[in-house]
Amino acid sequence: MFITEKASIAAALSVAKDAVDGKAKIPVLTHVLFDREGDRLSITGTNLDQEIRSTFSAEIGRDFEPFACPAQMLVDIVKNVADGFNITVEAGRTAGKISDIRIRSGAFRTKLPVLPASDFPVMPSGNLPHQLSLSAVNFLKALKAVSFAVETNEQRYAYCGVRLDAEADGLMVCASNGNRLAKRFLSSIEFDQDLYGVPSVTVPNAAIPAIVKILDKKEDVTIDLSEDKIRVASDEAVLTSKLVDGDFVPYKALSPSKNGVRATFSAQALATALARVLTISSDKMSGVAFDFQPGRLVLQSSSDAVGGEASDEIQIQCDGEIRQGYNGRYVIAALEHLDRDEVEIIVGEGRNPAFLSTAGDPNTVMMVGVMRITGASSVTAHESEAA
């Protein structure tokens, strides 16, 4: 039926398998579908909420017929095939119909059972009336900058994804769990189309890693949208996914405190200092007291569980004095996703969250909610919800 290189089929499988649920109770949902797409072959995986189709080059015989085979078993076979040999796939037939596939590579031989292509469910995309085209590099950069901040608690399902908010002058890409937030703005000049009328949508967490993989090392991306589905396409792969239903974090109401204290510092210096003071913290909230003073930032952490305390300080430029508590690990994650080492923070009083951005770049903003300080060097495990 076809002959292909190991690297070609392996790359396509690695993308398509991300939509396959290996524990699905419906057997065909543990399979991938092979079909012809012009002069290439396609591999499709689905879990009914998400579908990924990836293409690869092959010498396709006239006897080729679509089929579905076990995804994970095929991944393992291809992975272990010796390098330097092509992979040949032929059909085994019973009563004129494909009953299995026979795989050859070098001296290696194996066969896999298959299901009819007609058994494989096709995810209807419906009408996707809105289309956006832009640089894959820029969209990928935006996704990577914010996706660390997504909500992962399925009880807060409406927050479990990356928000795409079309605005008059561009697209805001945002993720938040209510206690931390990351957003990156893509200017309208980066798009080939007018953004007017494009709906605001939330792309589910499960689709984000697959989109990142699809866009890796690609130049352009096309995004088709409706109110309930999204399709993301590069030159070799297409993902179609249902969208998250429900109201997203009302992040647009959040803004830096007008009376907040501004400070600039080295992101690397703060991240490494935080890592040191958090070594004694066994609390998942990782509370750290931030004491901003002229010329320096003093960090303090304590742990009731082990009875330990830690402190450190870094040099900063600061226009005032203020003391607040934050989740230290949230701050480290925010710093790791900013592009430059010189970072500015705006610290508000009371329950106002802190906003971090790189100096001179207003397009990427991180927000961290406050934690109540209960003592001279301790912070409560109760985080105030900032959104």
Short mmCIF file of C-alpha atoms in Angstrom, two decimals:
data_model
loop_
_atom_site.label_atom_id
_atom_site.label_comp_id
_atom_site.label_asym_id
_atom_site.label_seq_id
_atom_site.Cartn_x
_atom_site.Cartn_y
_atom_site.Cartn_z
CA MET A 1 0.00 0.00 0.00
CA PHE A 2 2.74 2.51 0.84
CA ILE A 3 6.43 3.00 1.58
CA THR A 4 7.74 5.85 3.73
CA GLU A 5 10.71 6.98 5.76
CA LYS A 6 10.74 6.37 9.49
CA ALA A 7 11.20 10.07 10.29
CA SER A 8 8.22 11.09 8.13
CA ILE A 9 5.65 8.74 9.64
CA ALA A 10 7.06 9.22 13.15
CA ALA A 11 6.63 13.00 12.94
CA ALA A 12 3.04 12.71 11.74
CA LEU A 13 2.18 10.13 14.40
CA SER A 14 3.65 12.28 17.18
CA VAL A 15 1.20 15.05 16.28
CA ALA A 16 -1.95 13.03 15.59
CA LYS A 17 -1.63 10.79 18.66
CA ASP A 18 -2.09 13.81 20.96
CA ALA A 19 -5.83 13.63 20.25
CA VAL A 20 -6.06 9.91 21.03
CA ASP A 21 -7.33 8.67 24.39
CA GLY A 22 -5.52 5.40 25.01
CA LYS A 23 -8.00 4.52 27.79
CA ALA A 24 -11.13 5.16 25.75
CA LYS A 25 -13.84 2.53 26.19
CA ILE A 26 -14.80 2.80 22.52
CA PRO A 27 -12.10 0.78 20.69
CA VAL A 28 -11.94 2.94 17.57
CA LEU A 29 -11.05 6.00 19.69
CA THR A 30 -7.76 4.29 20.59
CA HIS A 31 -6.96 4.12 16.87
CA VAL A 32 -5.64 6.51 14.25
CA LEU A 33 -7.04 6.74 10.73
CA PHE A 34 -4.80 6.50 7.66
CA ASP A 35 -6.16 8.09 4.51
CA ARG A 36 -4.95 9.60 1.27
CA GLU A 37 -4.67 13.38 0.89
CA GLY A 38 -3.51 14.26 -2.60
CA ASP A 39 -0.03 12.84 -3.11
CA ARG A 40 0.50 12.47 0.65
CA LEU A 41 -0.97 10.31 3.41
CA SER A 42 -2.76 11.65 6.45
CA ILE A 43 -3.00 10.31 10.00
CA THR A 44 -5.97 11.41 12.10
CA GLY A 45 -6.60 11.01 15.82
CA THR A 46 -9.69 12.06 17.75
CA ASN A 47 -11.29 11.94 21.19
CA LEU A 48 -14.57 13.45 19.91
CA ASP A 49 -13.74 16.82 21.53
CA GLN A 50 -10.57 17.30 19.51
CA GLU A 51 -9.33 16.04 16.17
CA ILE A 52 -5.80 16.28 14.76
CA ARG A 53 -4.84 15.42 11.20
CA SER A 54 -1.20 15.34 10.16
CA THR A 55 0.21 14.53 6.72
CA PHE A 56 3.44 12.86 5.61
CA SER A 57 5.16 11.96 2.36
CA ALA A 58 5.02 8.39 1.05
CA GLU A 59 5.14 6.29 -2.10
CA ILE A 60 1.48 5.33 -2.34
CA GLY A 61 0.45 2.19 -4.22
CA ARG A 62 -2.67 1.86 -6.33
CA ASP A 63 -4.00 -0.71 -3.86
CA PHE A 64 -4.07 1.77 -0.95
CA GLU A 65 -7.28 1.79 1.10
CA PRO A 66 -8.03 3.86 4.21
CA PHE A 67 -7.81 1.97 7.52
CA ALA A 68 -7.68 2.55 11.29
CA CYS A 69 -5.04 0.88 13.47
CA PRO A 70 -4.11 0.98 17.19
CA ALA A 71 -2.33 4.28 17.80
CA GLN A 72 0.02 3.49 20.68
CA MET A 73 1.06 0.14 19.29
CA LEU A 74 1.98 1.73 15.96
CA VAL A 75 3.89 4.53 17.73
CA ASP A 76 5.94 1.92 19.60
CA ILE A 77 6.62 -0.07 16.44
CA VAL A 78 7.80 2.96 14.48
CA LYS A 79 9.93 4.17 17.39
CA ASN A 80 11.78 0.87 17.58
CA VAL A 81 12.32 0.35 13.87
CA ALA A 82 16.02 0.52 13.03
CA ASP A 83 17.23 3.83 11.60
CA GLY A 84 18.26 3.91 7.96
CA PHE A 85 15.49 1.61 6.70
CA ASN A 86 12.24 2.56 4.99
CA ILE A 87 8.96 1.30 6.37
CA THR A 88 6.68 -0.67 4.07
CA VAL A 89 3.01 -1.19 4.94
CA GLU A 90 0.94 -3.75 3.06
CA ALA A 91 -2.63 -4.94 3.51
CA GLY A 92 -3.70 -8.35 4.72
CA ARG A 93 -7.12 -9.22 3.37
CA THR A 94 -9.96 -11.51 4.33
CA ALA A 95 -12.89 -11.95 1.95
CA GLY A 96 -11.54 -9.06 -0.10
CA LYS A 97 -11.49 -6.60 2.80
CA ILE A 98 -8.52 -5.31 4.82
CA SER A 99 -8.24 -7.32 8.05
CA ASP A 100 -4.73 -6.31 9.09
CA ILE A 101 -1.63 -4.44 7.96
CA ARG A 102 1.82 -6.04 7.53
CA ILE A 103 4.76 -3.83 8.39
CA ARG A 104 8.28 -4.47 7.06
CA SER A 105 11.50 -2.59 7.76
CA GLY A 106 14.87 -4.24 7.14
CA ALA A 107 14.62 -7.74 8.62
CA PHE A 108 11.78 -6.71 10.95
CA ARG A 109 8.25 -8.04 10.30
CA THR A 110 5.01 -7.54 12.20
CA LYS A 111 1.30 -7.19 11.61
CA LEU A 112 -1.47 -5.22 13.29
CA PRO A 113 -5.25 -5.69 13.31
CA VAL A 114 -7.23 -2.87 11.75
CA LEU A 115 -10.75 -1.48 11.87
CA PRO A 116 -12.67 -0.27 8.82
CA ALA A 117 -12.14 3.40 8.02
CA SER A 118 -15.93 3.76 8.00
CA ASP A 119 -15.95 3.03 11.77
CA PHE A 120 -13.71 6.02 12.51
CA PRO A 121 -15.72 9.02 13.76
CA VAL A 122 -15.37 12.27 11.86
CA MET A 123 -15.61 15.42 13.96
CA PRO A 124 -17.97 17.84 12.21
CA SER A 125 -16.45 21.33 12.23
CA GLY A 126 -19.58 23.02 10.94
CA ASN A 127 -19.35 26.56 9.65
CA LEU A 128 -16.28 28.44 10.89
CA PRO A 129 -16.99 31.93 9.51
CA HIS A 130 -14.05 33.84 10.98
CA GLN A 131 -10.51 33.38 9.69
CA LEU A 132 -7.23 34.81 10.98
CA SER A 133 -3.83 34.45 9.32
CA LEU A 134 -0.59 35.46 10.99
CA SER A 135 2.97 34.47 11.71
CA ALA A 136 3.14 31.05 13.39
CA VAL A 137 6.22 32.23 15.27
CA ASN A 138 4.37 35.17 16.86
CA PHE A 139 1.27 33.16 17.77
CA LEU A 140 3.41 30.35 19.19
CA LYS A 141 5.39 32.86 21.24
CA ALA A 142 2.16 34.26 22.67
CA LEU A 143 0.84 30.82 23.62
CA LYS A 144 4.10 29.87 25.33
CA ALA A 145 4.18 33.18 27.19
CA VAL A 146 0.76 32.70 28.82
CA SER A 147 -0.17 29.01 28.96
CA PHE A 148 1.73 28.41 32.22
CA ALA A 149 -0.93 30.46 34.03
CA VAL A 150 -3.98 28.40 33.00
CA GLU A 151 -6.42 26.98 35.53
CA THR A 152 -6.08 23.20 35.87
CA ASN A 153 -8.91 22.57 38.35
CA GLU A 154 -11.74 21.14 36.24
CA GLN A 155 -14.27 22.34 38.80
CA ARG A 156 -13.52 25.80 37.42
CA TYR A 157 -13.96 24.59 33.87
CA ALA A 158 -14.60 28.01 32.31
CA TYR A 159 -11.06 29.12 33.27
CA CYS A 160 -9.35 25.97 31.95
CA GLY A 161 -7.87 27.30 28.76
CA VAL A 162 -6.25 30.16 26.89
CA ARG A 163 -8.48 33.11 26.06
CA LEU A 164 -8.38 34.78 22.65
CA ASP A 165 -9.99 38.21 22.82
CA ALA A 166 -10.28 40.10 19.55
CA GLU A 167 -10.06 43.86 20.00
CA ALA A 168 -10.15 46.76 17.55
CA ASP A 169 -6.37 47.07 17.50
CA GLY A 170 -5.34 43.43 17.89
CA LEU A 171 -5.75 40.09 19.66
CA MET A 172 -5.22 39.59 23.39
CA VAL A 173 -3.98 36.11 24.32
CA CYS A 174 -4.59 35.48 28.02
CA ALA A 175 -4.56 32.73 30.66
CA SER A 176 -5.50 32.93 34.34
CA ASN A 177 -6.55 30.85 37.31
CA GLY A 178 -7.87 33.90 39.17
CA ASN A 179 -4.78 34.22 41.39
CA ARG A 180 -2.29 34.74 38.61
CA LEU A 181 -2.62 35.96 35.05
CA ALA A 182 -0.47 36.20 31.92
CA LYS A 183 -1.41 38.08 28.78
CA ARG A 184 0.30 38.95 25.51
CA PHE A 185 -1.05 41.35 22.93
CA LEU A 186 -0.72 40.76 19.18
CA SER A 187 -1.15 43.94 17.18
CA SER A 188 -3.68 44.05 14.32
CA ILE A 189 -0.83 44.73 11.87
CA GLU A 190 0.30 41.11 12.39
CA PHE A 191 -2.96 39.80 10.86
CA ASP A 192 -3.94 39.57 7.22
CA GLN A 193 -7.61 40.20 8.10
CA ASP A 194 -9.70 42.77 9.93
CA LEU A 195 -10.49 41.53 13.46
CA TYR A 196 -13.92 43.16 13.52
CA GLY A 197 -16.64 40.69 14.51
CA VAL A 198 -14.24 37.91 15.53
CA PRO A 199 -15.71 36.24 18.65
CA SER A 200 -13.86 35.98 21.94
CA VAL A 201 -13.18 32.30 22.70
CA THR A 202 -11.39 30.08 25.20
CA VAL A 203 -9.21 27.31 23.77
CA PRO A 204 -9.20 24.27 26.13
CA ASN A 205 -6.04 23.25 27.96
CA ALA A 206 -5.97 19.89 26.16
CA ALA A 207 -5.57 21.61 22.78
CA ILE A 208 -2.69 23.93 23.71
CA PRO A 209 0.23 21.41 23.69
CA ALA A 210 -0.99 20.05 20.36
CA ILE A 211 -1.19 23.54 18.84
CA VAL A 212 2.32 24.28 20.10
CA LYS A 213 3.58 21.09 18.43
CA ILE A 214 1.77 21.85 15.17
CA LEU A 215 3.24 25.35 14.96
CA ASP A 216 6.81 24.44 15.90
CA LYS A 217 9.25 25.53 13.18
CA LYS A 218 6.40 26.69 10.92
CA GLU A 219 6.18 30.11 9.26
CA ASP A 220 2.43 30.77 9.01
CA VAL A 221 -0.75 29.69 10.76
CA THR A 222 -4.41 29.96 9.79
CA ILE A 223 -7.05 30.05 12.53
CA ASP A 224 -10.73 29.48 11.71
CA LEU A 225 -13.28 30.25 14.41
CA SER A 226 -16.93 29.97 15.31
CA GLU A 227 -18.65 30.44 18.65
CA ASP A 228 -18.01 26.82 19.65
CA LYS A 229 -15.08 25.48 17.58
CA ILE A 230 -11.58 26.40 16.47
CA ARG A 231 -9.44 25.05 13.66
CA VAL A 232 -5.68 25.71 13.63
CA ALA A 233 -3.80 24.80 10.47
CA SER A 234 -0.17 24.80 9.40
CA ASP A 235 1.22 23.38 6.17
CA GLU A 236 1.36 19.80 7.48
CA ALA A 237 -1.24 19.50 10.25
CA VAL A 238 -4.73 20.64 11.22
CA LEU A 239 -6.29 20.67 14.69
CA THR A 240 -10.03 21.06 15.21
CA SER A 241 -11.31 21.44 18.77
CA LYS A 242 -14.41 22.30 20.69
CA LEU A 243 -14.10 25.49 22.75
CA VAL A 244 -14.61 26.02 26.47
CA ASP A 245 -18.11 27.15 27.34
CA GLY A 246 -18.67 29.70 30.11
CA ASP A 247 -17.47 33.09 31.29
CA PHE A 248 -13.71 33.56 31.50
CA VAL A 249 -11.89 35.43 34.28
CA PRO A 250 -13.00 39.10 34.12
CA TYR A 251 -9.41 40.20 33.68
CA LYS A 252 -10.16 43.39 31.74
CA ALA A 253 -11.31 45.01 34.97
CA LEU A 254 -7.84 44.56 36.46
CA SER A 255 -5.24 47.29 36.10
CA PRO A 256 -2.16 48.43 38.02
CA SER A 257 -2.82 50.56 41.10
CA LYS A 258 -2.53 54.28 40.30
CA ASN A 259 -0.82 54.78 43.66
CA GLY A 260 1.31 51.68 43.39
CA VAL A 261 5.03 51.51 44.04
CA ARG A 262 7.16 50.95 40.95
CA ALA A 263 10.41 49.01 41.04
CA THR A 264 12.81 47.67 38.41
CA PHE A 265 15.22 44.78 38.89
CA SER A 266 16.93 41.81 37.27
CA ALA A 267 14.53 38.92 36.63
CA GLN A 268 17.33 36.39 37.08
CA ALA A 269 18.40 37.94 40.38
CA LEU A 270 14.87 37.83 41.80
CA ALA A 271 14.14 34.32 40.52
CA THR A 272 17.29 32.85 42.04
CA ALA A 273 16.75 34.68 45.35
CA LEU A 274 13.17 33.40 45.51
CA ALA A 275 14.35 29.85 44.81
CA ARG A 276 16.71 30.13 47.78
CA VAL A 277 14.12 31.38 50.29
CA LEU A 278 11.59 28.80 49.09
CA THR A 279 13.87 25.88 49.93
CA ILE A 280 12.40 25.79 53.44
CA SER A 281 8.78 26.03 52.25
CA SER A 282 6.78 22.82 52.10
CA ASP A 283 3.53 24.72 51.61
CA LYS A 284 2.12 24.51 48.09
CA MET A 285 1.10 28.16 48.37
CA SER A 286 4.81 29.10 48.70
CA GLY A 287 4.13 32.38 50.47
CA VAL A 288 6.93 34.97 50.47
CA ALA A 289 6.92 38.44 52.02
CA PHE A 290 8.23 41.11 49.62
CA ASP A 291 9.55 44.19 51.41
CA PHE A 292 10.27 46.94 48.88
CA GLN A 293 12.66 49.59 50.11
CA PRO A 294 14.76 52.26 48.38
CA GLY A 295 17.59 50.39 46.66
CA ARG A 296 16.69 46.89 47.82
CA LEU A 297 14.00 44.21 47.97
CA VAL A 298 14.02 41.98 51.06
CA LEU A 299 12.42 38.53 50.72
CA GLN A 300 11.30 36.51 53.73
CA SER A 301 9.74 33.08 53.99
CA SER A 302 8.87 30.76 56.88
CA SER A 303 7.48 27.28 57.32
CA ASP A 304 5.34 26.17 60.26
CA ALA A 305 5.76 22.55 59.16
CA VAL A 306 9.53 22.50 59.59
CA GLY A 307 9.91 25.53 61.85
CA GLY A 308 12.35 27.18 59.47
CA GLU A 309 12.83 30.70 58.20
CA ALA A 310 14.77 32.17 55.27
CA SER A 311 15.53 35.62 53.96
CA ASP A 312 17.45 37.14 51.06
CA GLU A 313 17.65 40.45 49.26
CA ILE A 314 18.46 41.88 45.85
CA GLN A 315 19.28 45.33 44.55
CA ILE A 316 16.44 47.24 42.89
CA GLN A 317 15.42 50.71 41.80
CA CYS A 318 12.26 51.71 43.66
CA ASP A 319 10.17 54.88 44.00
CA GLY A 320 8.65 54.06 47.39
CA GLU A 321 8.25 51.58 50.23
CA ILE A 322 5.65 48.84 50.53
CA ARG A 323 5.34 45.32 51.95
CA GLN A 324 3.22 42.64 50.34
CA GLY A 325 2.95 38.87 50.21
CA TYR A 326 2.93 36.77 47.04
CA ASN A 327 3.16 33.15 45.97
CA GLY A 328 6.89 32.91 45.28
CA ARG A 329 6.56 30.11 42.74
CA TYR A 330 3.96 32.11 40.80
CA VAL A 331 6.40 35.03 40.65
CA ILE A 332 9.24 32.76 39.44
CA ALA A 333 7.01 31.33 36.70
CA ALA A 334 6.01 34.83 35.59
CA LEU A 335 9.64 35.94 35.42
CA GLU A 336 10.59 32.88 33.36
CA HIS A 337 8.04 33.84 30.70
CA LEU A 338 9.14 37.44 30.22
CA ASP A 339 11.46 38.14 27.29
CA ARG A 340 14.08 40.34 28.95
CA ASP A 341 16.03 40.43 32.19
CA GLU A 342 15.11 44.01 33.12
CA VAL A 343 11.66 43.78 34.70
CA GLU A 344 9.30 46.38 36.13
CA ILE A 345 6.78 45.60 38.85
CA ILE A 346 3.89 47.76 40.06
CA VAL A 347 2.91 46.85 43.62
CA GLY A 348 -0.47 47.99 44.90
CA GLU A 349 -1.72 48.31 48.46
CA GLY A 350 -4.26 46.04 50.11
CA ARG A 351 -5.68 43.35 47.84
CA ASN A 352 -4.47 44.98 44.62
CA PRO A 353 -2.40 42.48 42.59
CA ALA A 354 1.13 43.07 41.36
CA PHE A 355 1.79 43.60 37.65
CA LEU A 356 5.07 42.60 36.03
CA SER A 357 6.36 43.47 32.57
CA THR A 358 9.67 43.88 30.82
CA ALA A 359 10.97 47.41 30.58
CA GLY A 360 9.76 49.06 27.39
CA ASP A 361 7.45 46.20 26.35
CA PRO A 362 3.80 46.80 27.30
CA ASN A 363 2.55 43.90 25.17
CA THR A 364 3.37 41.14 27.68
CA VAL A 365 2.03 41.51 31.22
CA MET A 366 2.02 39.11 34.18
CA MET A 367 -0.17 39.52 37.25
CA VAL A 368 0.15 37.87 40.66
CA GLY A 369 -2.49 38.13 43.39
CA VAL A 370 -1.54 39.05 46.94
CA MET A 371 -1.27 36.76 49.96
CA ARG A 372 -2.01 38.16 53.39
CA ILE A 373 1.04 38.67 55.61
CA THR A 374 0.36 37.33 59.11
CA GLY A 375 3.61 38.08 60.88
CA ALA A 376 7.00 39.66 60.65
CA SER A 377 8.24 37.03 58.22
CA SER A 378 5.28 34.79 57.35
CA VAL A 379 2.51 34.75 54.81
CA THR A 380 -0.81 32.93 55.14
CA ALA A 381 -1.64 30.03 52.87
CA HIS A 382 -4.83 31.86 51.88
CA GLU A 383 -4.47 33.62 48.57
CA SER A 384 -6.72 36.52 47.73
CA GLU A 385 -8.38 36.04 44.37
CA ALA A 386 -7.35 38.86 42.11
CA ALA A 387 -9.94 38.23 39.45
#
